[in-house]
Each structure stands twice: as structure tokens, then as C-alpha cells.
Short mmCIF file of C-alpha atoms in Angstrom, two decimals:
data_model
loop_
_atom_site.label_atom_id
_atom_site.label_comp_id
_atom_site.label_asym_id
_atom_site.label_seq_id
_atom_site.Cartn_x
_atom_site.Cartn_y
_atom_site.Cartn_z
CA MET A 1446 89.82 33.00 136.15
CA PHE A 1447 93.50 33.70 135.43
CA ALA A 1448 93.67 32.14 131.96
CA HIS A 1449 93.77 35.36 129.91
CA ALA A 1450 96.54 36.84 132.06
CA PHE A 1451 98.73 33.76 131.67
CA GLU A 1452 98.02 33.46 127.93
CA ALA A 1453 99.30 37.03 127.49
CA VAL A 1454 102.75 36.11 128.83
CA VAL A 1455 103.09 32.35 128.23
CA PRO A 1456 103.59 31.23 124.60
CA SER A 1457 101.93 27.83 125.10
CA ARG A 1458 98.17 27.97 125.59
CA ALA A 1459 98.24 24.55 127.27
CA ALA A 1460 100.89 25.67 129.77
CA ALA A 1461 99.01 28.91 130.40
CA ARG A 1462 95.76 27.07 131.11
CA VAL A 1463 97.39 24.57 133.45
CA ALA A 1464 99.17 27.38 135.31
CA ALA A 1465 95.92 29.37 135.56
CA THR A 1466 94.09 26.36 137.00
CA GLU A 1467 96.86 25.74 139.53
CA LEU A 1468 96.80 29.38 140.67
CA ALA A 1469 93.01 29.30 140.91
CA MET A 1470 93.28 26.23 143.13
CA TRP A 1471 95.49 28.01 145.67
CA TYR A 1472 93.40 31.18 145.37
CA HIS A 1473 90.20 29.39 146.37
CA LEU A 1474 91.94 27.32 149.02
CA PHE A 1475 93.28 30.23 151.08
CA LEU A 1476 91.12 33.28 150.43
CA PRO A 1477 88.12 33.85 152.71
CA ARG A 1478 84.87 32.98 150.99
CA HIS A 1479 83.53 36.56 151.15
CA ARG A 1480 86.64 37.70 149.26
CA VAL A 1481 86.16 35.08 146.55
CA THR A 1482 82.42 35.18 145.90
CA VAL A 1483 81.68 38.33 143.91
CA VAL A 1484 78.48 38.85 141.92
CA PRO A 1485 78.93 41.77 139.52
CA LYS A 1486 76.31 44.51 139.57
CA GLY A 1487 73.51 43.88 137.10
CA ARG A 1488 73.97 40.12 137.06
CA GLU A 1489 71.89 37.40 138.70
CA ALA A 1490 73.63 34.46 140.40
CA PHE A 1491 72.40 30.86 140.39
CA SER A 1492 74.09 28.34 142.67
CA TYR A 1493 74.53 24.70 141.62
CA HIS A 1494 75.74 22.94 144.77
CA LYS A 1495 72.81 23.01 147.21
CA LYS A 1496 70.60 20.31 145.69
CA SER A 1497 73.28 17.77 144.81
CA GLY A 1498 75.34 15.46 146.97
CA PHE A 1499 78.62 16.79 145.64
CA LEU A 1500 79.81 18.67 148.73
CA ALA A 1501 78.80 15.80 151.01
CA LEU A 1502 80.72 13.38 148.80
CA VAL A 1503 83.79 15.62 148.88
CA GLY A 1504 83.57 15.79 152.68
CA VAL A 1505 83.49 12.01 152.96
CA VAL A 1506 86.41 11.61 150.56
CA ILE A 1507 88.51 14.14 152.49
CA VAL A 1508 87.84 12.42 155.85
CA LEU A 1509 88.70 9.01 154.39
CA GLY A 1510 91.72 10.55 152.67
CA VAL A 1511 93.12 11.86 155.95
CA ILE A 1512 92.78 8.41 157.52
CA GLU A 1513 94.42 6.83 154.48
CA ILE A 1514 97.33 9.28 154.64
CA VAL A 1515 98.12 8.33 158.22
CA VAL A 1516 97.84 4.59 157.61
CA VAL A 1517 99.87 4.59 154.39
CA HIS A 1518 102.55 6.85 155.88
CA LEU A 1519 103.04 4.54 158.87
CA LEU A 1520 103.20 1.44 156.69
CA VAL A 1521 105.50 2.81 153.98
CA SER A 1522 107.84 4.53 156.46
CA ARG A 1523 108.78 1.09 157.80
CA PHE A 1524 110.47 0.41 154.44
CA SER A 1525 111.40 3.88 153.17
CA VAL A 1526 111.07 7.21 154.93
CA VAL A 1527 111.63 9.12 151.69
CA ALA A 1528 108.89 7.22 149.87
CA ALA A 1529 106.54 7.76 152.80
CA VAL A 1530 107.17 11.52 152.78
CA VAL A 1531 106.66 11.74 149.02
CA LEU A 1532 103.40 9.78 149.15
CA THR A 1533 102.16 11.83 152.10
CA ALA A 1534 102.96 15.11 150.35
CA ALA A 1535 101.21 13.97 147.17
CA SER A 1536 98.16 12.85 149.14
CA ILE A 1537 97.96 16.13 151.04
CA TYR A 1538 98.17 18.06 147.77
CA GLY A 1539 95.36 15.93 146.33
CA LEU A 1540 93.12 16.61 149.31
CA ALA A 1541 93.95 20.32 149.17
CA TRP A 1542 93.03 20.37 145.47
CA LEU A 1543 89.74 18.62 146.17
CA GLY A 1544 88.89 20.89 149.09
CA SER A 1545 89.72 23.99 147.07
CA PHE A 1546 87.59 22.77 144.19
CA ALA A 1547 84.64 22.24 146.54
CA ARG A 1548 85.04 25.81 147.83
CA SER A 1549 85.20 27.14 144.28
CA VAL A 1550 81.98 25.36 143.36
CA VAL A 1551 80.26 27.36 146.11
CA ALA A 1552 82.07 30.58 145.20
CA CYS A 1553 81.54 30.53 141.42
CA PRO A 1554 77.81 30.57 140.62
CA ILE A 1555 76.23 30.73 137.18
CA LEU A 1556 75.85 34.40 136.22
CA VAL A 1557 73.11 35.81 133.99
CA GLY A 1558 72.74 39.46 133.02
CA GLU A 1559 74.39 42.41 131.33
CA GLY A 1560 73.94 40.57 128.04
CA ARG A 1561 76.07 37.57 129.09
CA LEU A 1562 75.77 34.04 130.42
CA THR A 1563 78.83 32.94 132.40
CA ALA A 1564 79.10 29.39 133.68
CA THR A 1565 81.92 27.29 135.11
CA TRP A 1566 82.22 24.22 137.29
CA GLY A 1567 84.22 25.61 140.16
CA PHE A 1568 87.61 26.94 139.10
CA LEU A 1569 87.72 24.74 135.99
CA PRO A 1570 87.40 26.45 132.58
CA GLY A 1571 83.82 27.20 131.56
CA VAL A 1572 82.06 29.43 129.08
CA ASP A 1573 81.07 33.06 128.72
CA VAL A 1574 78.64 33.75 125.89
CA SER A 1575 76.34 36.49 124.75
CA LEU A 1576 72.67 36.02 125.63
CA ALA A 1577 71.92 36.82 122.00
CA SER A 1578 73.68 33.56 121.02
CA LEU A 1579 71.26 31.45 123.09
CA ASP A 1580 68.34 29.73 121.42
CA ARG A 1581 66.42 28.02 124.21
CA VAL A 1582 66.60 26.24 127.56
CA VAL A 1583 65.28 22.68 127.71
CA PHE A 1584 64.78 20.20 130.53
CA ALA A 1585 65.17 17.04 128.44
CA ASP A 1586 68.30 15.93 126.61
CA PRO A 1587 68.14 17.62 123.18
CA GLY A 1588 70.04 14.72 121.62
CA PHE A 1589 73.25 16.37 120.45
CA GLU A 1590 76.49 14.45 120.08
CA LYS A 1591 78.64 14.24 123.22
CA ASP A 1592 81.39 16.40 121.69
CA ASP A 1593 78.84 19.15 121.01
CA VAL A 1594 77.94 19.45 124.70
CA LEU A 1595 79.89 21.34 127.36
CA ASN A 1596 78.97 19.45 130.51
CA LEU A 1597 79.09 21.73 133.56
CA ALA A 1598 76.36 19.91 135.48
CA THR A 1599 76.96 18.77 139.05
CA MET A 1600 76.54 15.07 139.81
CA GLY A 1601 73.26 14.17 141.45
CA ALA A 1602 71.49 17.38 140.42
CA LYS A 1603 68.66 17.87 137.92
CA PRO A 1604 70.18 19.17 134.68
CA CYS A 1605 68.97 21.54 132.03
CA TRP A 1606 70.43 22.22 128.61
CA VAL A 1607 71.10 25.65 127.08
CA VAL A 1608 70.94 25.26 123.31
CA LEU A 1609 72.99 27.75 121.30
CA ARG A 1610 71.97 29.28 117.99
CA GLU A 1611 75.37 28.53 116.48
CA PRO A 1612 78.55 26.75 117.62
CA VAL A 1613 80.77 28.52 120.16
CA GLU A 1614 84.46 27.81 120.76
CA VAL A 1615 85.56 26.86 124.28
CA CYS A 1616 88.96 25.88 125.68
CA GLY A 1617 89.54 23.17 128.26
CA MET A 1618 92.10 23.01 131.05
CA THR A 1619 94.78 21.81 128.62
CA GLY A 1620 94.08 24.61 126.14
CA ARG A 1621 92.46 22.37 123.54
CA ALA A 1622 89.75 24.29 121.71
CA ARG A 1623 86.51 22.77 120.47
CA GLN A 1624 83.14 23.88 119.17
CA ILE A 1625 80.06 23.34 121.30
CA ARG A 1626 76.36 23.74 120.56
CA VAL A 1627 74.89 23.00 123.99
CA ILE A 1628 75.77 23.90 127.59
CA LYS A 1629 74.60 21.40 130.20
CA LEU A 1630 74.01 23.01 133.60
CA SER A 1631 72.39 22.08 136.90
CA PRO A 1632 71.29 25.27 138.68
CA ASP A 1633 69.60 24.66 142.01
CA GLU A 1634 66.65 26.78 140.87
CA ALA A 1635 66.41 25.50 137.31
CA ASP A 1636 62.98 27.01 136.61
CA ALA A 1637 64.04 30.45 137.81
CA PHE A 1638 67.24 30.19 135.76
CA ALA A 1639 65.33 29.28 132.60
CA LYS A 1640 62.86 32.13 133.11
CA SER A 1641 65.69 34.59 133.73
CA VAL A 1642 67.41 33.56 130.51
CA ALA A 1643 64.13 33.72 128.60
CA ARG A 1644 63.42 37.18 129.93
CA LEU A 1645 66.82 38.57 129.04
CA VAL A 1646 67.65 36.77 125.81
CA GLU A 1647 67.71 39.15 122.86
CA GLY A 1648 66.72 42.03 125.09
CA GLY A 1649 63.39 40.42 125.94
CA SER A 1650 62.19 40.35 122.34
CA ARG A 1651 61.06 36.75 122.72
CA THR A 1652 58.47 35.46 125.15
CA SER A 1653 59.30 33.03 127.94
CA ASP A 1654 57.34 30.27 126.19
CA ASP A 1655 59.49 30.73 123.07
CA ALA A 1656 62.77 30.42 124.93
CA ILE A 1657 61.82 27.69 127.41
CA GLU A 1658 60.85 24.27 126.16
CA ASN A 1659 58.62 22.40 128.55
CA ARG A 1660 59.73 19.18 130.17
#
């Protein structure tokens, strides 16, 4: 979200990416959801959080985390107040990060349209590619090497794989660049997503059956 702005002023790509991710965390934590979720005109949004157990899992972890913070703080403070405060602060930051990430997963859907496919997993770095660079969408693992796949699928959800015509460079949170040939996604409406991509890819010059491989 903020990566390009930081890269313009910070010499180190790694530092710029880490700073951008940190800023995105606070952005999603405090801004109202209606101010964060913006679907550009001409693009279709596909959520990826409704049919997985990710948000429920995050909720459970946060509740248990709050209990753990109280218990650990009381125990450690008997030996060192400073250590207890440091541990409590670190734990609160961790829960804030997790809660913000959960909000960003809801606020950052997969976007298709205007000649682009944009996909992230929450506020973490993702990919933005031209629809013309897409080859097909499949519902079974196409068998590429792990390093060739950008995994943006949500745990517990049914995945699909977007196969690219040629390798595309992506950068992770630490700024390390690598070439990928497949994007693994888990849109809630996978069939509708695949049909949308098939309809738009190459300006609709290919049929849906050409661009979607059956399960």
C-alpha cells in the first residue's frame, strides 16, 4: 500500500518495505472500515475471508492473548516490574498487529478489471499484473515448484491457481525480489472469479472454456 512512497525516499528497499508494512498495520488498525475499503470504479471485488475460518481463529487467539497478557504480567511483576511492562507492551503490540491484519484481510479484496488483477493477503505485499499476462485459472494444483508460486490463499478456504504466461517479479515484505509463475488465491466465489478473469483476459478474445480449466 505504501511501499512505492517509501521506496522513493528510503535508499534500502528492505527498510522501505518493512516501514510500509508497519504503517499499513496502524492504518488498518485505526481507520474506520468504510474509509479503508475502496473498490475503484471499473473493477470487480472478490472477498477471501467469508468461507474460511481465519477470522474466527484470529478472534480466538486475541481472546486467549488478552488472558495470557494479564496472567503473565501478574506473574512476572512479582520478580521484575520492568520486565513485566516490557512483556506486556510486546504482547499488546502483537495482538494489535494481528487484529489489524484481520481487518485488512476484510478491507483488501482481490480486484479484477481495468486490465489488471490485483491481489494481496491483507496489508502484506501482493501482486498487481496485467490481465494480458494471465494464461488460465485452474482448480487443481498445476504442479509448479514452490518458489514459482505466490501463495495468497487463506487457510481453510478452497484455493484456485492463476497461471501466468511468463514469469513476473514480485517483492516480499523484506524487499527480496523473486520470479513467480503462479498466483494461488482463495476467493470466496471462486467460480465467479474464474469466469470474470476468463471474460476479461486479453479483452475477451478467448472463451471462458479456454481460460478456465475444469476441476
